[in-house]
Amino acid sequence: MRAARKIIVFSSLFLLILAGLLAAAVYLYRNPEIVAAHAEQYFSNALGLDIRSGRVEWSLRPLRIEAGEVSISSLSKPGAFQLEIQEIGCGMHLDGRFGRRVLVVDYIRAVGMSVEIQDMDFGDPGERSKGENALEGLLGRLAGFFLFRDISIGEISIEEGDVHARFEDVDFTMSRLSARRGPDGPIEIAGEAGIRMPLIGLELAMPDVRLALPPGISFPSVRVTADLEINDAKVETTQMSLDGVCARFDLDADFVEKSVTASKAVVSVGNVLKFNGSLEGRLKPRPAFGIAAERCAIELSDFLSIMPLFTVGGLPQLKADGILSVSGRAGGAIVNERWNLEGNFEALLEKTVFSWKTAGGDLRGVVSGASDFLLDSGGFPAITRAGMVISEGMFSNDAAVVEFTGLEMHFSGRHPAYEIERFAARIPRADLYMPGNRLTLENIYVAGSGSSVDFDTLSVDFPDVSISLQPAGNFSARARIRPGASHISVVGKDAGLIQLAGRFGLVPVGWDVYGTDEIQIEASLDSEHHMALKGKIKLESVSFEDPTGRFIGEGLSAWLAFDGTADMESGFISGELSAGAGDGEVLFDLFYMDLGRNPFRAGGAVEFFISERRARVARYGLGFENLFDFVVEGTAVARSIPSGRLDLHLSPASLSPLYDFLVRGPFGRRIPFLNGLRPEGMISAELELSGTPVALSVRGGIKLRSGSFSFTEKEMSGRGISLDLPVWIETGSGGKRVIAGVEPLSGRFSVADLRMPLLPAQHFDFTLEAAPNRIRIP
């Protein structure tokens, strides 16, 4: 009886509980507002969110929710996540077996949706494991609550949506958001979007964004694939602005890992840039991005026109017309609130026409090249290896025009400083301009290594440069160029200066000239364009002969040196010019000179006015040792018809060596009488030369003191000879006219003792007068 009684009691209790549950279910079904109020509280506690709504309507069969004025926000961090929806309606059902159920969303309709996200931090941290973030917790709770692993969306319609999300240094906004999906096809989302990255000063405005999503989501790892299309976007930085940006991507987004990958990316920026590759962005553990460029083609003419680096400052003005192809990888991440960038790229440039205007001159040509470079947070790319060839090139400024058919250069560095490992150039022609003059060089080859260039300080260092001039020889040079102080030195041994002189017409046609040579030049330029110039040319073992054999030289050595200053702007050069010749023998027609016994020396102050083609000397001395010395003063002008005015001062010199050199040596064989004549005395002269070679005027006088002569065979002699010989020579038309009002030049001739055969001793003393091309005894 007791057992039966217990069964009846428990059965009655179960029936009462079941009846109560059924009554409660009927009551809740008849009064949904009570369910709504408690559902909000339950979802809030379960998801770690504050969920509120102005009204909620729902049904179980079919499963349907209609709500208005919905507000969802983070409980743990108010303001981190905020979702507001004016009106939303959703119909759904569960499909599939238990454990593999799919939540099928038959339709979603929403109007006026607004999302605010700050760092994706929502949910109660105390309810999460150490490595779990808010989004992972949310998705896990959703899957656990509804007991489904996938969501499939049928139809969707969203209007008037906007999104604002901030993840550390990245601000993302989207407005005019709309979403559509019919019975078939992907979910199509469209709207306006913008991205701001204040740390690097980047802003991207996208007025037309289209996103195609598949109609399904899997839990708990939410991965979404999509097709993204961006049209007519604009990129702005602190230094440039790019319009007409268009892009297409295949997106793979993982909301749990906070990462997105854009494969098969195609990006174009007007006619400036075409990009094929992939992009990657990640917010966890810190914001980062990556770029892989299979090929990035840059149209240089448009690219350089929009880059302020090449138009406003930094590098000088550079223009180019060609395609720069770039491939490689780059990426960046935020470290200590700053973007840390890195990348490795290759660049290729083929037959690009360019022009480059700098303060020092203009460079243009056709360039091809290849480069490996690294990107980092330092700004300009670091070039690890680069090589280029410039063909059909020309460099020009006020001082030179240089044509070259091939300039090859290998370099590395980061702007503004670059190291030039080696370079070489073939120059078919170079015109060097000086005020009033031009020097043309041809067939030049230049090569060097270990050089450096700094565009910031406009400094250049060329420690080792070799120069080859054809048909001349080779030179070596060093250069250190600075805006306020530059130094250049050139050294040439066996430099072929003799051949070079022949090429420029400084050696008469048909003459055979050979020997060795050496040249040394040093020049320093200051900020005022004042140049200190020092140079020396040495010739050794020089021999020459003209076609007729009248002019011959053997075993000669000579040198020419200058030490002075030059003003490059005015074309004025001044300094000490010296020259010398020794060793060897010279025959000029009938005149023979042994330079070993009578070496030549010259030196003094000179001034050159290059623009006027004028030279001025002040007490410039020259002469042959043991023969004579004279000093020259005056001015000479080297124009189409040379002209000038020079004063010649012949220092007192012994007459006998001069007689041997000028008279007995050349004419003694033809006139034996001259061999027996022995003149003595001291001779000097003061002459003034003016005019041109075709109209030359020579005025002055020649003096002989303590003169004597003897002629033993004829028993003739003279002693106490004194001569003041006036000289007045006019060539051209000047020699055929009498200059009115000009007094003739006067002189005097006296002989204290003149002895001749059959005559007693005689003495003479009379005056002389000289007029143009005339001399007389008044």
Short mmCIF file of C-alpha atoms in Angstrom, two decimals, residues 36 56 77 96 148 157 211 337 437 555 560 598 626 702 717:
data_model
loop_
_atom_site.label_atom_id
_atom_site.label_comp_id
_atom_site.label_asym_id
_atom_site.label_seq_id
_atom_site.Cartn_x
_atom_site.Cartn_y
_atom_site.Cartn_z
CA ALA A 36 10.73 40.26 -24.37
CA VAL A 56 9.88 43.67 -29.53
CA LYS A 77 33.58 49.20 -21.35
CA GLY A 96 19.83 19.93 -39.91
CA PHE A 148 24.11 25.84 -34.29
CA SER A 157 17.76 44.37 -47.04
CA LEU A 211 31.30 44.33 -51.42
CA GLU A 337 52.76 54.12 -31.09
CA ASN A 437 86.13 81.15 -76.33
CA GLY A 555 116.20 65.79 -77.17
CA LEU A 560 105.13 75.63 -68.48
CA ASN A 598 121.80 78.48 -73.31
CA ASN A 626 124.50 83.67 -71.48
CA ILE A 702 119.02 100.43 -79.58
CA SER A 717 139.53 97.95 -85.80
#
